[in-house]
Amino acid sequence: MHKIKNVLIGITGSIAAFKIPELVRLFKKEKFNVKIIQTKSSLDFVSPLTLSVLSENKVLSSTITYEKTWNNHVSLSNWADIFIIAPLTANTLAKMANGQCDNLLLATYLSTKCKTYVAPAMDLDMFQHHTTKTNLLTIEKHGIKVIPAKFGELASGLIGDGRMAEPQEIFNITINKSNPKLKGKNVLITAGPTYENIDPVRFIGNRSSGKMGIEIAKICSDFGAKVNLILGPIAKQFEYDNVTIHKIESAKQMYDTAISLYSDSDILIFSAAVSDYSPEKTNELKLKKKDDFLNIKLKRTKDIILEISKRKNKDQFIVGFALETDNAIKNAKLKLHNKKLDMIILNSLEDKGAGFQKDTNKISIIDKNNNITKYKLKNKSEVAKDIIDNIIKLKYA
C-alpha cells in the first residue's frame, strides 16, 4: 500500500518536458491522483491537452484559465502528498533558491509542506556553472530532494552532465523513497562481468554490462536499504545514495569481497556473470603470435553462491540468476535447489531485446517451492522492481 496518493507535478521550460507524459502515465498506472502545473515557457514543449488527458485533470498554469475556475496555490499545496518539479530549468532553480514567486508553480512551491523533488535539466555549461551548483546546494539545505541529472547527449549536441533523469527513475525514487519497505536492511549485490587475465593484454570475460545489478541496487536504495554492490569491470560510471561500490576485476576478487561482506547482509542477490574458469597461469609478458593453435590450461573458479549458501544463516535470503540456452526451466530449478537458493531469476536469451548489454530484459522468477512467475519484456528498471517486490513478498510479507 502506497503511503501517498496525490502527486503534483510542476513542469518548466526545458526540451526535457516532452518526457513528462510518460511520467504521468507511470503514476496513473499505479492509481495515483495527478495534477499538473505548467510554467508559460513549458507550453512550447508539451501540450496541456496531452497532459490533461493522461492525468484526467485540467492542467494549471498562470497563463491558462478555465471559466468559473480559480486555482489557489495554497489549496494545491495542501492537496499534494508529494511535489515533483521536472524538468527543473536553471531559471526556475535560481528563483526557488532565492524565494521568488512570479508564477503559480513558484507560489505553490513556497506554500507546500509536503516532500518536494526536483529533476534538473539544462545544458552542460549551465549545469556546471558555479551559480547553478550553489543554487542546488541551497535548495537541498531547504529539504528539497534533488534527483541527479545524468551524463549523456544534450539538446545542444554536447555530451556531459545535465540530462534529466528518465521518467522511470523519477517515479522509482519519488514513490519508493516515500515507502521504504527495506529500511534498516542490508543488501549485498554482485553485478557485471569478471575478467580472468591470460597475459597483460588478453583476458577471458563475457558480455555482461552490469545494468541489471545496478538497477536492482537503485531500487534497494530507493526502498531504504543500505547496499553493498560488488561491481565487475564495466565502462559505465555509477554512483547512488546509500550504495557502496566495491570494484573488482577477477572471479577471485569477487569471491573474496563477497565472503568479507555476506555475514552482515539480510538479502544477497547474485546477478554477476562470473567466469567459471580462469587460466591456471597468467603470463607476465604478452603472448606472442607463433603457432596456429594456442592451448591455455584452465581451472575452475570458486562458486561464490554455493560457498555462501553453505554458510548462510536462516534469516538470510539468497537470490541467484540463471542464463540458459536449453532446458531453461529445468536447469534453473536444478541450480535453485543444488545451491539452496530462496529464489532464482531466469534470464532469456531467446527474446529480442533481452540479455546482455540491453536496456530491457525478460525474466521468469522461480521460488524455492517451484512457483514460477513469468514476465513480459520490460525496461531493466521495471524488472528490478519486480524482483525486489517478489523478495519482499516472500521474505517480509
GROMACS .gro file of C-alpha atoms in nm, residues 5 7 22 28 39 52 102 121 150 170 188 253 266 275 291 353 362 391 395:
model
   19
    5LYS     CA    1  -0.190   0.915  -0.326
    7VAL     CA    2   0.104   1.370  -0.686
   22GLU     CA    3   0.544   0.918  -1.967
   28LYS     CA    4  -0.173   0.685  -1.326
   39THR     CA    5   0.503   2.745  -1.649
   52SER     CA    6  -0.484   1.675  -1.908
  102ASP     CA    7   0.618   3.516  -1.004
  121ALA     CA    8   1.764   1.956  -1.693
  150LYS     CA    9   2.256   1.231  -1.587
  170ILE     CA   10   1.198   0.971  -1.119
  188LEU     CA   11   2.463  -0.741  -0.097
  253GLN     CA   12   3.841  -1.078  -0.614
  266ASP     CA   13   1.991  -0.958   0.507
  275SER     CA   14   3.377  -1.667  -1.505
  291ASP     CA   15   5.167  -2.121  -3.371
  353GLY     CA   16   1.573  -0.704  -2.661
  362LYS     CA   17   1.253  -1.069  -1.995
  391ILE     CA   18   1.170  -1.074  -0.247
  395LYS     CA   19   1.056  -1.268   0.298
   0.00000   0.00000   0.00000
